[in-house]
Amino acid sequence: MAEPELLLDSSIRIWVVLPIVFITFVFGIIRHYLSLLMTSEKVVTLEQVRDSQALIRCRNLRENGQFIPKQSFNIRKDYLLNENGIITKGKNKPSQAKNPMTDPSMMTDMLKGNVLNVLPMIVIGGWIQWTFSGFVTTKVPFPLTIRFKPMLQRGIELESLDASWVSSASWYFLNVFGLRSMYSLILGENNAADQTRMMQEQMSGAAMAMQQDPQKAFKAEWEALKITEHKEALKGIEDYVRVCFALPEDIFTRQHNLQLQSSS
């Protein structure tokens, strides 16, 4: 015998569903502007710009060197890798990697990120679970297995309730991850209201805060360019262009000359 269909009071939509959506959206907007106010501006030095441009130049030579003549490739390679080359000088620089645990600015940025992302999510999620505890808000339009019950029915311990129904606490978390398109439409792509992106940055931890060591980057590029050999990708390109893009009169003249040579 089929179980009777669960009917929800229409007031739940006004007093539970819409308030949770509104609270989640508003706090995302507030988080975005607070992050803009609290984020410290990172100063890029002239040396860092010079090193990054040198690495990009070396990478472009490795990846696109087959489209230039062999002599030009070898000249550029020797310029970058000789004793006074910019890649060789960068490889021989002393290591400048900073430990984020000893850098006050990095520690401050990490603390700000935790305050702006983790703390509001815990406080608002706990308040919503306490205020709207026990409410069934909506139902997903497709059947689900019982394994989805802990994810979609947080705060409701009913074994007989179908797994497709969503509780108020789970509705909040669905809104946290489901309002990304709205944030992108209103605030732009690179916004601080996107909780998913901010959580990914938090999961990366110190690896994201750790600055790349320029000495290691130069050494890796030096070794990669050292073993790179020139492979000409445009060999015979003149004949290919002349055959594929020849004018009709040129084709007629070439065929006529071939006929004259064969007849003679």
PDB file of C-alpha atoms in Angstrom:
ATOM      1  CA  MET A   1       0.000   0.000   0.000  1.00  0.00           C
ATOM      2  CA  ALA A   2       1.402   3.402  -0.999  1.00  0.00           C
ATOM      3  CA  GLU A   3       2.118   5.900   1.746  1.00  0.00           C
ATOM      4  CA  PRO A   4      -0.136   8.988   1.854  1.00  0.00           C
ATOM      5  CA  GLU A   5       1.317  12.105   0.253  1.00  0.00           C
ATOM      6  CA  LEU A   6       2.595  14.716   2.716  1.00  0.00           C
ATOM      7  CA  LEU A   7       0.896  18.105   2.328  1.00  0.00           C
ATOM      8  CA  LEU A   8       2.700  21.252   3.489  1.00  0.00           C
ATOM      9  CA  ASP A   9       1.039  24.331   4.886  1.00  0.00           C
ATOM     10  CA  SER A  10       1.305  27.253   2.455  1.00  0.00           C
ATOM     11  CA  SER A  11       2.471  29.463   5.333  1.00  0.00           C
ATOM     12  CA  ILE A  12       5.744  27.524   5.431  1.00  0.00           C
ATOM     13  CA  ARG A  13       6.668  29.063   2.090  1.00  0.00           C
ATOM     14  CA  ILE A  14       6.182  32.598   3.467  1.00  0.00           C
ATOM     15  CA  TRP A  15       7.559  32.178   7.000  1.00  0.00           C
ATOM     16  CA  VAL A  16      10.314  29.584   6.483  1.00  0.00           C
ATOM     17  CA  VAL A  17      11.420  29.060   2.868  1.00  0.00           C
ATOM     18  CA  LEU A  18      11.593  32.675   1.693  1.00  0.00           C
ATOM     19  CA  PRO A  19      13.144  34.051   4.943  1.00  0.00           C
ATOM     20  CA  ILE A  20      15.980  31.492   4.735  1.00  0.00           C
ATOM     21  CA  VAL A  21      16.646  32.435   1.100  1.00  0.00           C
ATOM     22  CA  PHE A  22      16.574  36.142   1.958  1.00  0.00           C
ATOM     23  CA  ILE A  23      18.853  35.787   5.008  1.00  0.00           C
ATOM     24  CA  THR A  24      21.375  33.690   3.078  1.00  0.00           C
ATOM     25  CA  PHE A  25      21.447  36.120   0.166  1.00  0.00           C
ATOM     26  CA  VAL A  26      21.733  39.257   2.323  1.00  0.00           C
ATOM     27  CA  PHE A  27      24.551  37.836   4.423  1.00  0.00           C
ATOM     28  CA  GLY A  28      26.373  36.873   1.231  1.00  0.00           C
ATOM     29  CA  ILE A  29      26.184  40.501   0.055  1.00  0.00           C
ATOM     30  CA  ILE A  30      27.369  41.727   3.472  1.00  0.00           C
ATOM     31  CA  ARG A  31      30.246  39.242   3.427  1.00  0.00           C
ATOM     32  CA  HIS A  32      31.323  40.491   0.015  1.00  0.00           C
ATOM     33  CA  TYR A  33      31.549  44.143   1.047  1.00  0.00           C
ATOM     34  CA  LEU A  34      33.167  43.310   4.400  1.00  0.00           C
ATOM     35  CA  SER A  35      35.855  41.365   2.594  1.00  0.00           C
ATOM     36  CA  LEU A  36      36.500  44.351   0.320  1.00  0.00           C
ATOM     37  CA  LEU A  37      36.937  46.575   3.370  1.00  0.00           C
ATOM     38  CA  MET A  38      39.114  44.162   5.352  1.00  0.00           C
ATOM     39  CA  THR A  39      41.291  42.750   2.597  1.00  0.00           C
ATOM     40  CA  SER A  40      44.726  44.330   2.579  1.00  0.00           C
ATOM     41  CA  GLU A  41      46.126  45.429  -0.766  1.00  0.00           C
ATOM     42  CA  LYS A  42      49.047  43.317  -1.907  1.00  0.00           C
ATOM     43  CA  VAL A  43      51.972  45.387  -3.156  1.00  0.00           C
ATOM     44  CA  VAL A  44      53.841  43.936  -6.129  1.00  0.00           C
ATOM     45  CA  THR A  45      57.459  45.034  -6.434  1.00  0.00           C
ATOM     46  CA  LEU A  46      59.283  45.784  -9.668  1.00  0.00           C
ATOM     47  CA  GLU A  47      61.527  42.750  -9.138  1.00  0.00           C
ATOM     48  CA  GLN A  48      58.528  40.417  -8.903  1.00  0.00           C
ATOM     49  CA  VAL A  49      57.094  41.805 -12.147  1.00  0.00           C
ATOM     50  CA  ARG A  50      60.472  41.409 -13.855  1.00  0.00           C
ATOM     51  CA  ASP A  51      60.822  37.813 -12.668  1.00  0.00           C
ATOM     52  CA  SER A  52      57.306  36.873 -13.755  1.00  0.00           C
ATOM     53  CA  GLN A  53      57.813  38.372 -17.218  1.00  0.00           C
ATOM     54  CA  ALA A  54      61.119  36.503 -17.592  1.00  0.00           C
ATOM     55  CA  LEU A  55      59.449  33.198 -16.697  1.00  0.00           C
ATOM     56  CA  ILE A  56      56.614  33.874 -19.152  1.00  0.00           C
ATOM     57  CA  ARG A  57      59.136  34.688 -21.879  1.00  0.00           C
ATOM     58  CA  CYS A  58      61.008  31.447 -21.249  1.00  0.00           C
ATOM     59  CA  ARG A  59      57.781  29.429 -21.240  1.00  0.00           C
ATOM     60  CA  ASN A  60      56.624  31.002 -24.502  1.00  0.00           C
ATOM     61  CA  LEU A  61      59.942  30.118 -26.132  1.00  0.00           C
ATOM     62  CA  ARG A  62      59.616  26.486 -25.071  1.00  0.00           C
ATOM     63  CA  GLU A  63      56.011  26.158 -26.201  1.00  0.00           C
ATOM     64  CA  ASN A  64      56.130  28.209 -29.433  1.00  0.00           C
ATOM     65  CA  GLY A  65      59.774  27.932 -30.479  1.00  0.00           C
ATOM     66  CA  GLN A  66      58.914  25.554 -33.314  1.00  0.00           C
ATOM     67  CA  PHE A  67      57.257  28.406 -35.214  1.00  0.00           C
ATOM     68  CA  ILE A  68      60.482  30.439 -35.590  1.00  0.00           C
ATOM     69  CA  PRO A  69      63.669  29.524 -37.487  1.00  0.00           C
ATOM     70  CA  LYS A  70      66.229  27.336 -35.739  1.00  0.00           C
ATOM     71  CA  GLN A  71      68.818  30.095 -35.675  1.00  0.00           C
ATOM     72  CA  SER A  72      66.409  32.508 -33.982  1.00  0.00           C
ATOM     73  CA  PHE A  73      65.462  29.836 -31.442  1.00  0.00           C
ATOM     74  CA  ASN A  74      69.092  29.121 -30.564  1.00  0.00           C
ATOM     75  CA  ILE A  75      69.859  32.847 -30.191  1.00  0.00           C
ATOM     76  CA  ARG A  76      66.982  33.331 -27.768  1.00  0.00           C
ATOM     77  CA  LYS A  77      67.858  30.152 -25.891  1.00  0.00           C
ATOM     78  CA  ASP A  78      71.476  31.226 -25.494  1.00  0.00           C
ATOM     79  CA  TYR A  79      70.394  34.697 -24.360  1.00  0.00           C
ATOM     80  CA  LEU A  80      68.268  33.204 -21.579  1.00  0.00           C
ATOM     81  CA  LEU A  81      70.635  30.436 -20.465  1.00  0.00           C
ATOM     82  CA  ASN A  82      74.164  31.899 -20.728  1.00  0.00           C
ATOM     83  CA  GLU A  83      76.091  32.955 -17.657  1.00  0.00           C
ATOM     84  CA  ASN A  84      74.582  36.441 -17.724  1.00  0.00           C
ATOM     85  CA  GLY A  85      71.122  35.302 -18.879  1.00  0.00           C
ATOM     86  CA  ILE A  86      68.070  36.356 -16.913  1.00  0.00           C
ATOM     87  CA  ILE A  87      67.001  32.743 -16.282  1.00  0.00           C
ATOM     88  CA  THR A  88      70.473  31.745 -15.096  1.00  0.00           C
ATOM     89  CA  LYS A  89      70.677  34.756 -12.786  1.00  0.00           C
ATOM     90  CA  GLY A  90      67.262  33.929 -11.364  1.00  0.00           C
ATOM     91  CA  LYS A  91      68.297  30.298 -10.822  1.00  0.00           C
ATOM     92  CA  ASN A  92      71.338  31.399  -8.844  1.00  0.00           C
ATOM     93  CA  LYS A  93      69.398  33.803  -6.620  1.00  0.00           C
ATOM     94  CA  PRO A  94      69.118  32.930  -2.930  1.00  0.00           C
ATOM     95  CA  SER A  95      65.811  31.421  -1.897  1.00  0.00           C
ATOM     96  CA  GLN A  96      63.248  34.090  -0.965  1.00  0.00           C
ATOM     97  CA  ALA A  97      60.332  31.895   0.114  1.00  0.00           C
ATOM     98  CA  LYS A  98      58.587  33.158   3.237  1.00  0.00           C
ATOM     99  CA  ASN A  99      57.088  31.015   5.930  1.00  0.00           C
ATOM    100  CA  PRO A 100      53.475  32.186   6.455  1.00  0.00           C
ATOM    101  CA  MET A 101      53.681  31.205  10.111  1.00  0.00           C
ATOM    102  CA  THR A 102      56.374  33.835  10.663  1.00  0.00           C
ATOM    103  CA  ASP A 103      54.914  36.554   8.433  1.00  0.00           C
ATOM    104  CA  PRO A 104      52.425  38.746  10.376  1.00  0.00           C
ATOM    105  CA  SER A 105      50.707  39.986   7.212  1.00  0.00           C
ATOM    106  CA  MET A 106      50.015  36.459   5.965  1.00  0.00           C
ATOM    107  CA  MET A 107      48.750  35.375   9.373  1.00  0.00           C
ATOM    108  CA  THR A 108      46.462  38.407   9.500  1.00  0.00           C
ATOM    109  CA  ASP A 109      45.017  37.629   6.058  1.00  0.00           C
ATOM    110  CA  MET A 110      44.365  34.020   7.074  1.00  0.00           C
ATOM    111  CA  LEU A 111      42.638  35.174  10.264  1.00  0.00           C
ATOM    112  CA  LYS A 112      40.456  37.612   8.306  1.00  0.00           C
ATOM    113  CA  GLY A 113      39.483  34.848   5.908  1.00  0.00           C
ATOM    114  CA  ASN A 114      38.438  32.581   8.758  1.00  0.00           C
ATOM    115  CA  VAL A 115      36.437  35.359  10.433  1.00  0.00           C
ATOM    116  CA  LEU A 116      34.625  36.303   7.214  1.00  0.00           C
ATOM    117  CA  ASN A 117      33.877  32.807   5.950  1.00  0.00           C
ATOM    118  CA  VAL A 118      33.793  30.129   8.634  1.00  0.00           C
ATOM    119  CA  LEU A 119      32.407  32.060  11.606  1.00  0.00           C
ATOM    120  CA  PRO A 120      29.329  33.595   9.859  1.00  0.00           C
ATOM    121  CA  MET A 121      28.422  30.250   8.332  1.00  0.00           C
ATOM    122  CA  ILE A 122      28.518  28.539  11.746  1.00  0.00           C
ATOM    123  CA  VAL A 123      26.595  31.322  13.523  1.00  0.00           C
ATOM    124  CA  ILE A 124      23.900  31.773  10.867  1.00  0.00           C
ATOM    125  CA  GLY A 125      23.532  28.039  10.300  1.00  0.00           C
ATOM    126  CA  GLY A 126      23.133  27.421  14.038  1.00  0.00           C
ATOM    127  CA  TRP A 127      20.612  30.260  14.392  1.00  0.00           C
ATOM    128  CA  ILE A 128      18.537  29.009  11.444  1.00  0.00           C
ATOM    129  CA  GLN A 129      18.584  25.462  12.772  1.00  0.00           C
ATOM    130  CA  TRP A 130      17.429  26.720  16.181  1.00  0.00           C
ATOM    131  CA  THR A 131      14.786  29.147  14.860  1.00  0.00           C
ATOM    132  CA  PHE A 132      13.293  26.968  12.104  1.00  0.00           C
ATOM    133  CA  SER A 133      13.933  23.614  13.748  1.00  0.00           C
ATOM    134  CA  GLY A 134      11.677  20.748  12.690  1.00  0.00           C
ATOM    135  CA  PHE A 135      10.236  22.342   9.530  1.00  0.00           C
ATOM    136  CA  VAL A 136       9.936  20.456   6.257  1.00  0.00           C
ATOM    137  CA  THR A 137      10.356  23.111   3.596  1.00  0.00           C
ATOM    138  CA  THR A 138      10.235  21.582   0.137  1.00  0.00           C
ATOM    139  CA  LYS A 139      10.640  18.412  -1.889  1.00  0.00           C
ATOM    140  CA  VAL A 140      13.070  17.676  -4.700  1.00  0.00           C
ATOM    141  CA  PRO A 141      11.299  16.771  -7.968  1.00  0.00           C
ATOM    142  CA  PHE A 142      12.918  13.329  -8.299  1.00  0.00           C
ATOM    143  CA  PRO A 143      13.142  10.243  -6.056  1.00  0.00           C
ATOM    144  CA  LEU A 144      16.211   9.723  -3.867  1.00  0.00           C
ATOM    145  CA  THR A 145      17.609   6.801  -1.916  1.00  0.00           C
ATOM    146  CA  ILE A 146      17.757   6.608   1.861  1.00  0.00           C
ATOM    147  CA  ARG A 147      21.457   7.572   1.804  1.00  0.00           C
ATOM    148  CA  PHE A 148      20.431  11.179   1.075  1.00  0.00           C
ATOM    149  CA  LYS A 149      18.398  11.526   4.284  1.00  0.00           C
ATOM    150  CA  PRO A 150      21.300  12.729   6.505  1.00  0.00           C
ATOM    151  CA  MET A 151      22.148  15.398   3.921  1.00  0.00           C
ATOM    152  CA  LEU A 152      18.643  16.659   3.120  1.00  0.00           C
ATOM    153  CA  GLN A 153      16.859  16.132   6.432  1.00  0.00           C
ATOM    154  CA  ARG A 154      19.154  17.574   9.080  1.00  0.00           C
ATOM    155  CA  GLY A 155      17.228  18.175  12.301  1.00  0.00           C
ATOM    156  CA  ILE A 156      14.387  15.777  11.416  1.00  0.00           C
ATOM    157  CA  GLU A 157      14.658  12.221  12.692  1.00  0.00           C
ATOM    158  CA  LEU A 158      11.787  10.457  10.929  1.00  0.00           C
ATOM    159  CA  GLU A 159      12.571   7.084   9.400  1.00  0.00           C
ATOM    160  CA  SER A 160       9.211   6.962   7.608  1.00  0.00           C
ATOM    161  CA  LEU A 161       9.723  10.325   5.849  1.00  0.00           C
ATOM    162  CA  ASP A 162      10.659  10.036   2.192  1.00  0.00           C
ATOM    163  CA  ALA A 163      14.246  11.042   1.377  1.00  0.00           C
ATOM    164  CA  SER A 164      13.066  13.585  -1.198  1.00  0.00           C
ATOM    165  CA  TRP A 165      11.825  16.017   1.463  1.00  0.00           C
ATOM    166  CA  VAL A 166      14.185  18.816   2.582  1.00  0.00           C
ATOM    167  CA  SER A 167      14.417  20.179   6.113  1.00  0.00           C
ATOM    168  CA  SER A 168      14.964  23.833   7.012  1.00  0.00           C
ATOM    169  CA  ALA A 169      18.623  23.348   8.032  1.00  0.00           C
ATOM    170  CA  SER A 170      19.420  21.500   4.805  1.00  0.00           C
ATOM    171  CA  TRP A 171      17.535  24.161   2.839  1.00  0.00           C
ATOM    172  CA  TYR A 172      19.936  26.757   4.258  1.00  0.00           C
ATOM    173  CA  PHE A 173      23.004  24.817   3.105  1.00  0.00           C
ATOM    174  CA  LEU A 174      21.462  24.274  -0.318  1.00  0.00           C
ATOM    175  CA  ASN A 175      21.025  28.032  -0.595  1.00  0.00           C
ATOM    176  CA  VAL A 176      24.631  28.645   0.482  1.00  0.00           C
ATOM    177  CA  PHE A 177      25.863  26.667  -2.523  1.00  0.00           C
ATOM    178  CA  GLY A 178      22.950  27.413  -4.864  1.00  0.00           C
ATOM    179  CA  LEU A 179      23.023  31.212  -4.951  1.00  0.00           C
ATOM    180  CA  ARG A 180      26.331  31.382  -6.837  1.00  0.00           C
ATOM    181  CA  SER A 181      24.638  32.447 -10.073  1.00  0.00           C
ATOM    182  CA  MET A 182      22.777  35.257  -8.322  1.00  0.00           C
ATOM    183  CA  TYR A 183      25.988  36.527  -6.718  1.00  0.00           C
ATOM    184  CA  SER A 184      27.791  36.381 -10.068  1.00  0.00           C
ATOM    185  CA  LEU A 185      24.948  38.256 -11.763  1.00  0.00           C
ATOM    186  CA  ILE A 186      24.789  41.037  -9.155  1.00  0.00           C
ATOM    187  CA  LEU A 187      28.372  41.291  -7.862  1.00  0.00           C
ATOM    188  CA  GLY A 188      30.368  39.930 -10.806  1.00  0.00           C
ATOM    189  CA  GLU A 189      32.387  36.768 -11.252  1.00  0.00           C
ATOM    190  CA  ASN A 190      35.177  37.370  -8.723  1.00  0.00           C
ATOM    191  CA  ASN A 191      33.020  38.109  -5.708  1.00  0.00           C
ATOM    192  CA  ALA A 192      33.618  37.279  -2.057  1.00  0.00           C
ATOM    193  CA  ALA A 193      30.002  36.174  -1.511  1.00  0.00           C
ATOM    194  CA  ASP A 194      30.578  32.858  -3.275  1.00  0.00           C
ATOM    195  CA  GLN A 195      30.851  30.552  -0.286  1.00  0.00           C
ATOM    196  CA  THR A 196      32.009  27.609  -2.403  1.00  0.00           C
ATOM    197  CA  ARG A 197      35.061  29.437  -3.700  1.00  0.00           C
ATOM    198  CA  MET A 198      35.892  30.786  -0.259  1.00  0.00           C
ATOM    199  CA  MET A 199      35.661  27.299   1.253  1.00  0.00           C
ATOM    200  CA  GLN A 200      38.015  25.961  -1.400  1.00  0.00           C
ATOM    201  CA  GLU A 201      40.523  28.632  -0.481  1.00  0.00           C
ATOM    202  CA  GLN A 202      40.163  27.726   3.198  1.00  0.00           C
ATOM    203  CA  MET A 203      40.659  24.024   2.462  1.00  0.00           C
ATOM    204  CA  SER A 204      43.913  24.783   0.667  1.00  0.00           C
ATOM    205  CA  GLY A 205      45.146  26.353   3.913  1.00  0.00           C
ATOM    206  CA  ALA A 206      48.734  27.433   4.116  1.00  0.00           C
ATOM    207  CA  ALA A 207      49.442  26.152   0.612  1.00  0.00           C
ATOM    208  CA  MET A 208      47.521  29.095  -0.810  1.00  0.00           C
ATOM    209  CA  ALA A 209      49.163  31.568   1.533  1.00  0.00           C
ATOM    210  CA  MET A 210      52.624  30.203   0.783  1.00  0.00           C
ATOM    211  CA  GLN A 211      54.273  32.315  -1.888  1.00  0.00           C
ATOM    212  CA  GLN A 212      56.091  30.504  -4.672  1.00  0.00           C
ATOM    213  CA  ASP A 213      59.866  30.519  -4.365  1.00  0.00           C
ATOM    214  CA  PRO A 214      61.218  32.408  -7.438  1.00  0.00           C
ATOM    215  CA  GLN A 215      64.503  30.521  -7.249  1.00  0.00           C
ATOM    216  CA  LYS A 216      62.744  27.160  -7.677  1.00  0.00           C
ATOM    217  CA  ALA A 217      60.625  28.503 -10.539  1.00  0.00           C
ATOM    218  CA  PHE A 218      63.708  29.798 -12.371  1.00  0.00           C
ATOM    219  CA  LYS A 219      65.512  26.505 -11.804  1.00  0.00           C
ATOM    220  CA  ALA A 220      62.594  24.510 -13.221  1.00  0.00           C
ATOM    221  CA  GLU A 221      62.372  26.749 -16.304  1.00  0.00           C
ATOM    222  CA  TRP A 222      66.162  26.613 -16.782  1.00  0.00           C
ATOM    223  CA  GLU A 223      66.152  22.814 -16.753  1.00  0.00           C
ATOM    224  CA  ALA A 224      63.117  22.606 -19.058  1.00  0.00           C
ATOM    225  CA  LEU A 225      64.574  25.014 -21.627  1.00  0.00           C
ATOM    226  CA  LYS A 226      67.991  23.350 -21.426  1.00  0.00           C
ATOM    227  CA  ILE A 227      66.658  20.035 -22.731  1.00  0.00           C
ATOM    228  CA  THR A 228      64.296  21.610 -25.273  1.00  0.00           C
ATOM    229  CA  GLU A 229      65.380  21.077 -28.862  1.00  0.00           C
ATOM    230  CA  HIS A 230      64.109  22.987 -31.866  1.00  0.00           C
ATOM    231  CA  LYS A 231      61.589  21.159 -34.012  1.00  0.00           C
ATOM    232  CA  GLU A 232      60.610  23.106 -37.082  1.00  0.00           C
ATOM    233  CA  ALA A 233      56.834  23.063 -37.457  1.00  0.00           C
ATOM    234  CA  LEU A 234      56.706  25.233 -40.592  1.00  0.00           C
ATOM    235  CA  LYS A 235      58.969  23.148 -42.811  1.00  0.00           C
ATOM    236  CA  GLY A 236      57.775  23.379 -46.401  1.00  0.00           C
ATOM    237  CA  ILE A 237      55.156  25.988 -45.532  1.00  0.00           C
ATOM    238  CA  GLU A 238      56.033  28.031 -48.638  1.00  0.00           C
ATOM    239  CA  ASP A 239      55.165  25.169 -50.977  1.00  0.00           C
ATOM    240  CA  TYR A 240      51.990  24.413 -49.021  1.00  0.00           C
ATOM    241  CA  VAL A 241      50.771  28.016 -49.229  1.00  0.00           C
ATOM    242  CA  ARG A 242      51.710  28.255 -52.898  1.00  0.00           C
ATOM    243  CA  VAL A 243      49.714  25.117 -53.726  1.00  0.00           C
ATOM    244  CA  CYS A 244      46.671  25.793 -51.540  1.00  0.00           C
ATOM    245  CA  PHE A 245      46.273  29.506 -52.272  1.00  0.00           C
ATOM    246  CA  ALA A 246      47.482  29.731 -55.854  1.00  0.00           C
ATOM    247  CA  LEU A 247      45.575  31.899 -58.338  1.00  0.00           C
ATOM    248  CA  PRO A 248      43.815  30.199 -61.312  1.00  0.00           C
ATOM    249  CA  GLU A 249      46.170  31.790 -63.811  1.00  0.00           C
ATOM    250  CA  ASP A 250      49.183  30.529 -61.859  1.00  0.00           C
ATOM    251  CA  ILE A 251      47.770  26.999 -61.874  1.00  0.00           C
ATOM    252  CA  PHE A 252      47.158  27.186 -65.626  1.00  0.00           C
ATOM    253  CA  THR A 253      50.678  28.517 -66.256  1.00  0.00           C
ATOM    254  CA  ARG A 254      52.248  25.759 -64.107  1.00  0.00           C
ATOM    255  CA  GLN A 255      50.263  23.024 -65.867  1.00  0.00           C
ATOM    256  CA  HIS A 256      51.138  24.503 -69.250  1.00  0.00           C
ATOM    257  CA  ASN A 257      54.815  24.545 -68.418  1.00  0.00           C
ATOM    258  CA  LEU A 258      54.666  20.936 -67.220  1.00  0.00           C
ATOM    259  CA  GLN A 259      53.010  19.912 -70.492  1.00  0.00           C
ATOM    260  CA  LEU A 260      55.701  21.702 -72.498  1.00  0.00           C
ATOM    261  CA  GLN A 261      58.452  20.011 -70.494  1.00  0.00           C
ATOM    262  CA  SER A 262      56.873  16.574 -70.946  1.00  0.00           C
ATOM    263  CA  SER A 263      56.379  17.077 -74.697  1.00  0.00           C
ATOM    264  CA  SER A 264      59.947  18.235 -75.207  1.00  0.00           C
TER     265      SER A 264
END
